[in-house]
């Protein structure tokens, strides 16, 4: 117990110290929200990765999808690394950095306003962010309860409040720079922890080959194929593909992820950051899903029907030495706090800059904006902590369902108009509105229909489309088709305005020969 408590005390002390140290970077709005657009590749890459992979991934998704798909769930982590990290950096990184600085935008809703000349789009996007990031934020606490109960026998509400207070202090004090530095530290903890835990779990089952052999003997009454949980694509490749698409491509449209590209320092930083972020994702996401794939080796100790999928990973870890359990607790805290800090910073800046300043407080001064953002950080953390505690003490599934559709609604609404907005001059304002309506509408339709008439919903809608994950993937892929089609059928944007937005890409800059061969 002493070792576990000592690790937590050191961890908390470092987080608070970084927040206090970074106060000098948070004296104006640009510094507080974007770190002055001067953040290097390592900090940006780790901030991107730690915002991506929370305790929901390590405890919830890794356990759930590892149980469903076996070792094939590792494909989710591979997809996260290649599509969600590498391709996101390559496709979005430099164009996002260049155009957002050119348009002087600090949030995704602000980008929509200036790129498409519509203040209404900014307000609508800000409301979507506010509505769907709050329940997503609340879900981050869920992975803590079982692990803290296992390690310390501490009540869930105490864990939630402690995490909320600590995160709030360093985000309020140091803003984006404090978040980025702490994300780097937390990312290192996550990498070391994942590797150590995988090694310990596999060594307890005869190493990799022994564990894989045991997994091949695992059975499920609903699945007739022997050895399927140790196979390349698992028992359900189609639904597995839906998970890969949502959790990988979804990052391209999430405000808290894309905003990392706004703050990066330079061209070299983007290239380095892409490599670092991809490697981080391979280890953390690939490792988490790889570990979860062996969950059925513990089927004699896990009662999924009674305790849910969230009990799988804690059960797998319960037999580890105390020092490893302490590392795992710090790992899950790191994963949760890094994502929580990113989400509340995104929510507070969006509501302040994109909603209040655009509606009722148009002449708000810089210092006032900083104060209001800090107040909103406290409010958002308090609301999310309250939701998490209420959900844990309630039989209601409404919040849990809403958490499930948050990612799909945000990415479904924003991905296509943001991507096309960076690359295609003919993207129209009407197509963005259609994307917002389709992305949010398709997710709310499934949630509402299932709550109002669950039996009719199950009878009318095929099982594949009842999954919020599959619906989120459909929302994203659908809008990638809908946006260009609607753009070609609706009024073209003003050429002068679009040319002004895209002029940043044709601006002449001076480079060295090692980076650009030149005309000769």
Short mmCIF file of N, CA and C in Angstrom, two decimals, residues 154-258:
data_model
loop_
_atom_site.label_atom_id
_atom_site.label_comp_id
_atom_site.label_asym_id
_atom_site.label_seq_id
_atom_site.Cartn_x
_atom_site.Cartn_y
_atom_site.Cartn_z
N UNK A 154 -11.14 2.58 -2.22
CA UNK A 154 -11.61 3.95 -2.08
C UNK A 154 -12.94 4.09 -2.80
N UNK A 155 -13.93 4.77 -2.23
CA UNK A 155 -15.22 4.96 -2.90
C UNK A 155 -15.06 5.68 -4.24
N UNK A 156 -15.91 5.33 -5.18
CA UNK A 156 -15.86 5.89 -6.53
C UNK A 156 -15.98 7.41 -6.53
N UNK A 157 -16.88 7.94 -5.70
CA UNK A 157 -17.09 9.40 -5.68
C UNK A 157 -15.83 10.14 -5.25
N UNK A 158 -15.08 9.57 -4.32
CA UNK A 158 -13.82 10.19 -3.87
C UNK A 158 -12.81 10.20 -5.02
N UNK A 159 -12.73 9.11 -5.78
CA UNK A 159 -11.82 9.04 -6.93
C UNK A 159 -12.17 10.13 -7.95
N UNK A 160 -13.46 10.24 -8.24
CA UNK A 160 -13.92 11.21 -9.24
C UNK A 160 -13.59 12.63 -8.81
N UNK A 161 -13.91 12.95 -7.57
CA UNK A 161 -13.69 14.31 -7.09
C UNK A 161 -12.20 14.65 -7.04
N UNK A 162 -11.38 13.70 -6.60
CA UNK A 162 -9.94 13.93 -6.55
C UNK A 162 -9.35 14.20 -7.93
N UNK A 163 -9.74 13.39 -8.89
CA UNK A 163 -9.26 13.57 -10.26
C UNK A 163 -9.75 14.90 -10.83
N UNK A 164 -11.01 15.24 -10.58
CA UNK A 164 -11.58 16.48 -11.10
C UNK A 164 -10.86 17.70 -10.55
N UNK A 165 -10.63 17.72 -9.24
CA UNK A 165 -9.98 18.87 -8.60
C UNK A 165 -8.55 19.04 -9.11
N UNK A 166 -7.80 17.94 -9.16
CA UNK A 166 -6.41 18.02 -9.60
C UNK A 166 -6.30 18.50 -11.04
N UNK A 167 -7.13 17.95 -11.92
CA UNK A 167 -7.12 18.37 -13.32
C UNK A 167 -7.49 19.84 -13.45
N UNK A 168 -8.52 20.25 -12.72
CA UNK A 168 -8.96 21.63 -12.79
C UNK A 168 -7.87 22.61 -12.38
N UNK A 169 -7.11 22.27 -11.34
CA UNK A 169 -6.07 23.19 -10.84
C UNK A 169 -5.01 23.44 -11.91
N UNK A 170 -4.47 22.36 -12.51
CA UNK A 170 -3.36 22.61 -13.44
C UNK A 170 -3.82 23.17 -14.79
N UNK A 171 -5.05 22.87 -15.20
CA UNK A 171 -5.55 23.46 -16.45
C UNK A 171 -5.84 24.95 -16.25
N UNK A 172 -6.49 25.29 -15.15
CA UNK A 172 -6.82 26.69 -14.87
C UNK A 172 -5.54 27.52 -14.70
N UNK A 173 -4.54 26.93 -14.06
CA UNK A 173 -3.31 27.68 -13.81
C UNK A 173 -2.48 27.88 -15.09
N UNK A 174 -2.28 26.80 -15.85
CA UNK A 174 -1.32 26.87 -16.96
C UNK A 174 -1.89 26.77 -18.34
N UNK A 175 -3.18 26.52 -18.50
CA UNK A 175 -3.80 26.46 -19.82
C UNK A 175 -3.23 25.36 -20.70
N UNK A 176 -3.17 25.64 -22.01
CA UNK A 176 -2.76 24.62 -22.97
C UNK A 176 -1.34 24.12 -22.73
N UNK A 177 -0.41 25.00 -22.38
CA UNK A 177 0.97 24.59 -22.19
C UNK A 177 1.10 23.63 -21.02
N UNK A 178 0.40 23.89 -19.93
CA UNK A 178 0.41 22.97 -18.79
C UNK A 178 -0.18 21.62 -19.19
N UNK A 179 -1.25 21.67 -19.97
CA UNK A 179 -1.87 20.45 -20.45
C UNK A 179 -0.90 19.66 -21.32
N UNK A 180 -0.19 20.35 -22.23
CA UNK A 180 0.74 19.68 -23.14
C UNK A 180 1.90 19.04 -22.40
N UNK A 181 2.50 19.77 -21.43
CA UNK A 181 3.63 19.21 -20.68
C UNK A 181 3.17 18.03 -19.82
N UNK A 182 2.05 18.19 -19.15
CA UNK A 182 1.54 17.07 -18.35
C UNK A 182 1.15 15.89 -19.23
N UNK A 183 0.61 16.17 -20.42
CA UNK A 183 0.30 15.09 -21.35
C UNK A 183 1.56 14.31 -21.72
N UNK A 184 2.66 15.01 -21.89
CA UNK A 184 3.93 14.35 -22.22
C UNK A 184 4.34 13.41 -21.09
N UNK A 185 4.29 13.91 -19.86
CA UNK A 185 4.65 13.09 -18.69
C UNK A 185 3.68 11.91 -18.56
N UNK A 186 2.40 12.19 -18.69
CA UNK A 186 1.40 11.14 -18.59
C UNK A 186 1.55 10.11 -19.71
N UNK A 187 1.94 10.58 -20.90
CA UNK A 187 2.15 9.67 -22.02
C UNK A 187 3.27 8.69 -21.76
N UNK A 188 4.35 9.18 -21.15
CA UNK A 188 5.47 8.29 -20.80
C UNK A 188 5.01 7.23 -19.81
N UNK A 189 4.22 7.64 -18.83
CA UNK A 189 3.66 6.68 -17.86
C UNK A 189 2.81 5.63 -18.57
N UNK A 190 2.01 6.07 -19.53
CA UNK A 190 1.14 5.14 -20.26
C UNK A 190 1.94 4.13 -21.06
N UNK A 191 2.99 4.59 -21.75
CA UNK A 191 3.83 3.68 -22.55
C UNK A 191 4.50 2.64 -21.67
N UNK A 192 5.15 3.10 -20.60
CA UNK A 192 5.83 2.17 -19.69
C UNK A 192 4.84 1.22 -19.05
N UNK A 193 3.70 1.75 -18.61
CA UNK A 193 2.70 0.92 -17.95
C UNK A 193 2.12 -0.16 -18.85
N UNK A 194 1.78 0.20 -20.09
CA UNK A 194 1.21 -0.78 -21.03
C UNK A 194 2.18 -1.93 -21.28
N UNK A 195 3.44 -1.58 -21.55
CA UNK A 195 4.45 -2.62 -21.83
C UNK A 195 4.63 -3.54 -20.63
N UNK A 196 4.72 -2.95 -19.42
CA UNK A 196 4.93 -3.75 -18.21
C UNK A 196 3.75 -4.68 -17.94
N UNK A 197 2.53 -4.17 -18.12
CA UNK A 197 1.33 -4.96 -17.85
C UNK A 197 1.20 -6.12 -18.84
N UNK A 198 1.43 -5.86 -20.11
CA UNK A 198 1.34 -6.93 -21.12
C UNK A 198 2.34 -8.03 -20.81
N UNK A 199 3.57 -7.63 -20.50
CA UNK A 199 4.60 -8.62 -20.18
C UNK A 199 4.20 -9.46 -18.97
N UNK A 200 3.65 -8.82 -17.94
CA UNK A 200 3.27 -9.54 -16.72
C UNK A 200 2.11 -10.50 -16.97
N UNK A 201 1.09 -10.05 -17.70
CA UNK A 201 -0.08 -10.89 -17.96
C UNK A 201 0.29 -12.10 -18.82
N UNK A 202 1.07 -11.86 -19.87
CA UNK A 202 1.44 -12.98 -20.75
C UNK A 202 2.36 -13.96 -20.04
N UNK A 203 3.29 -13.46 -19.24
CA UNK A 203 4.21 -14.37 -18.54
C UNK A 203 3.47 -15.27 -17.57
N UNK A 204 2.33 -14.81 -17.06
CA UNK A 204 1.52 -15.64 -16.16
C UNK A 204 0.74 -16.72 -16.88
N UNK A 205 0.77 -16.72 -18.22
CA UNK A 205 0.05 -17.74 -19.00
C UNK A 205 0.97 -18.42 -20.02
N UNK A 206 2.24 -18.58 -19.63
CA UNK A 206 3.16 -19.31 -20.48
C UNK A 206 3.74 -18.52 -21.63
N UNK A 207 3.78 -17.20 -21.52
CA UNK A 207 4.31 -16.38 -22.60
C UNK A 207 3.30 -16.19 -23.71
N UNK A 208 3.74 -15.53 -24.80
CA UNK A 208 2.82 -15.20 -25.89
C UNK A 208 2.21 -16.45 -26.52
N UNK A 209 3.03 -17.44 -26.84
CA UNK A 209 2.52 -18.64 -27.52
C UNK A 209 1.61 -19.44 -26.60
N UNK A 210 1.97 -19.50 -25.32
CA UNK A 210 1.13 -20.22 -24.38
C UNK A 210 -0.22 -19.54 -24.20
N UNK A 211 -0.20 -18.21 -24.09
CA UNK A 211 -1.45 -17.45 -23.95
C UNK A 211 -2.30 -17.57 -25.22
N UNK A 212 -1.66 -17.54 -26.39
CA UNK A 212 -2.40 -17.66 -27.65
C UNK A 212 -3.02 -19.05 -27.77
N UNK A 213 -2.29 -20.07 -27.32
CA UNK A 213 -2.84 -21.42 -27.33
C UNK A 213 -4.05 -21.54 -26.41
N UNK A 214 -3.97 -20.92 -25.23
CA UNK A 214 -5.11 -20.94 -24.33
C UNK A 214 -6.30 -20.19 -24.90
N UNK A 215 -6.03 -19.11 -25.62
CA UNK A 215 -7.10 -18.33 -26.23
C UNK A 215 -7.78 -19.13 -27.35
N UNK A 216 -7.02 -19.94 -28.05
CA UNK A 216 -7.58 -20.76 -29.14
C UNK A 216 -8.57 -21.79 -28.60
N UNK A 217 -8.45 -22.14 -27.32
CA UNK A 217 -9.35 -23.12 -26.71
C UNK A 217 -10.57 -22.47 -26.08
N UNK A 218 -10.60 -21.13 -26.04
CA UNK A 218 -11.75 -20.42 -25.45
C UNK A 218 -12.99 -20.63 -26.32
N UNK A 219 -14.13 -20.76 -25.67
CA UNK A 219 -15.38 -21.01 -26.40
C UNK A 219 -16.45 -20.00 -25.99
N UNK A 220 -17.48 -19.90 -26.84
CA UNK A 220 -18.64 -19.06 -26.59
C UNK A 220 -19.85 -19.79 -27.16
N UNK A 221 -20.92 -19.94 -26.36
CA UNK A 221 -22.09 -20.68 -26.85
C UNK A 221 -22.67 -20.12 -28.14
N UNK A 222 -22.52 -18.82 -28.37
CA UNK A 222 -23.11 -18.20 -29.56
C UNK A 222 -22.23 -18.35 -30.80
N UNK A 223 -20.99 -18.81 -30.62
CA UNK A 223 -20.04 -18.92 -31.73
C UNK A 223 -19.60 -20.38 -31.89
N UNK A 224 -19.80 -20.92 -33.08
CA UNK A 224 -19.55 -22.34 -33.32
C UNK A 224 -18.13 -22.63 -33.79
N UNK A 225 -17.45 -21.64 -34.38
CA UNK A 225 -16.14 -21.87 -34.97
C UNK A 225 -15.09 -22.05 -33.88
N UNK A 226 -14.39 -23.18 -33.82
CA UNK A 226 -13.36 -23.38 -32.80
C UNK A 226 -12.12 -22.53 -33.07
N UNK A 227 -11.50 -22.04 -32.00
CA UNK A 227 -10.27 -21.27 -32.12
C UNK A 227 -10.43 -19.89 -32.71
N UNK A 228 -11.66 -19.40 -32.84
CA UNK A 228 -11.90 -18.15 -33.55
C UNK A 228 -11.34 -16.93 -32.81
N UNK A 229 -11.23 -17.01 -31.48
CA UNK A 229 -10.73 -15.87 -30.71
C UNK A 229 -9.22 -15.69 -30.84
N UNK A 230 -8.54 -16.67 -31.38
CA UNK A 230 -7.11 -16.55 -31.65
C UNK A 230 -6.84 -16.34 -33.14
N UNK A 231 -7.89 -16.10 -33.93
CA UNK A 231 -7.75 -15.99 -35.38
C UNK A 231 -7.46 -14.56 -35.81
N UNK A 232 -7.11 -14.40 -37.08
CA UNK A 232 -6.64 -13.14 -37.64
C UNK A 232 -7.70 -12.04 -37.62
N UNK A 233 -8.95 -12.38 -37.98
CA UNK A 233 -10.01 -11.39 -38.06
C UNK A 233 -11.12 -11.63 -37.03
N UNK A 234 -11.02 -12.66 -36.21
CA UNK A 234 -11.99 -12.87 -35.15
C UNK A 234 -13.34 -13.35 -35.63
N UNK A 235 -14.32 -13.40 -34.74
CA UNK A 235 -15.63 -13.98 -35.07
C UNK A 235 -16.56 -13.05 -35.85
N UNK A 236 -16.28 -11.75 -35.91
CA UNK A 236 -17.22 -10.81 -36.54
C UNK A 236 -16.46 -9.69 -37.24
N UNK A 237 -15.85 -9.96 -38.41
CA UNK A 237 -15.00 -8.96 -39.08
C UNK A 237 -15.76 -7.68 -39.46
N UNK A 238 -17.04 -7.77 -39.82
CA UNK A 238 -17.78 -6.59 -40.28
C UNK A 238 -17.95 -5.57 -39.16
N UNK A 239 -18.41 -6.04 -38.01
CA UNK A 239 -18.56 -5.11 -36.88
C UNK A 239 -17.21 -4.63 -36.37
N UNK A 240 -16.20 -5.48 -36.48
CA UNK A 240 -14.84 -5.07 -36.12
C UNK A 240 -14.39 -3.90 -36.99
N UNK A 241 -14.73 -3.96 -38.28
CA UNK A 241 -14.39 -2.88 -39.20
C UNK A 241 -15.07 -1.57 -38.79
N UNK A 242 -16.33 -1.66 -38.34
CA UNK A 242 -17.04 -0.48 -37.87
C UNK A 242 -16.34 0.18 -36.70
N UNK A 243 -15.81 -0.63 -35.78
CA UNK A 243 -15.08 -0.09 -34.63
C UNK A 243 -13.80 0.59 -35.09
N UNK A 244 -13.10 -0.05 -36.04
CA UNK A 244 -11.85 0.53 -36.55
C UNK A 244 -12.12 1.89 -37.19
N UNK A 245 -13.17 1.98 -38.00
CA UNK A 245 -13.48 3.24 -38.70
C UNK A 245 -13.84 4.34 -37.71
N UNK A 246 -14.74 4.05 -36.78
CA UNK A 246 -15.19 5.08 -35.84
C UNK A 246 -14.05 5.58 -34.97
N UNK A 247 -13.28 4.65 -34.38
CA UNK A 247 -12.24 5.04 -33.44
C UNK A 247 -10.99 5.57 -34.12
N UNK A 248 -10.85 5.35 -35.43
CA UNK A 248 -9.66 5.83 -36.16
C UNK A 248 -9.96 7.08 -36.97
N UNK A 249 -10.92 6.99 -37.88
CA UNK A 249 -11.25 8.14 -38.72
C UNK A 249 -11.93 9.23 -37.90
N UNK A 250 -12.56 8.85 -36.80
CA UNK A 250 -13.29 9.82 -35.98
C UNK A 250 -12.42 10.94 -35.45
N UNK A 251 -11.13 10.68 -35.23
CA UNK A 251 -10.26 11.73 -34.69
C UNK A 251 -10.13 12.92 -35.63
N UNK A 252 -10.36 12.70 -36.93
CA UNK A 252 -10.22 13.77 -37.92
C UNK A 252 -11.28 14.86 -37.73
N UNK A 253 -12.35 14.55 -37.04
CA UNK A 253 -13.43 15.52 -36.88
C UNK A 253 -13.68 15.92 -35.44
N UNK A 254 -12.85 15.48 -34.50
CA UNK A 254 -13.06 15.83 -33.10
C UNK A 254 -12.32 17.12 -32.77
N UNK A 255 -13.02 18.14 -32.25
CA UNK A 255 -12.40 19.45 -32.01
C UNK A 255 -11.18 19.39 -31.12
N UNK A 256 -11.24 18.56 -30.06
CA UNK A 256 -10.11 18.50 -29.12
C UNK A 256 -8.88 17.86 -29.73
N UNK A 257 -9.04 17.08 -30.80
CA UNK A 257 -7.91 16.46 -31.48
C UNK A 257 -7.34 17.40 -32.54
N UNK A 258 -8.20 17.92 -33.39
CA UNK A 258 -7.76 18.79 -34.48
C UNK A 258 -7.09 20.05 -33.94
#
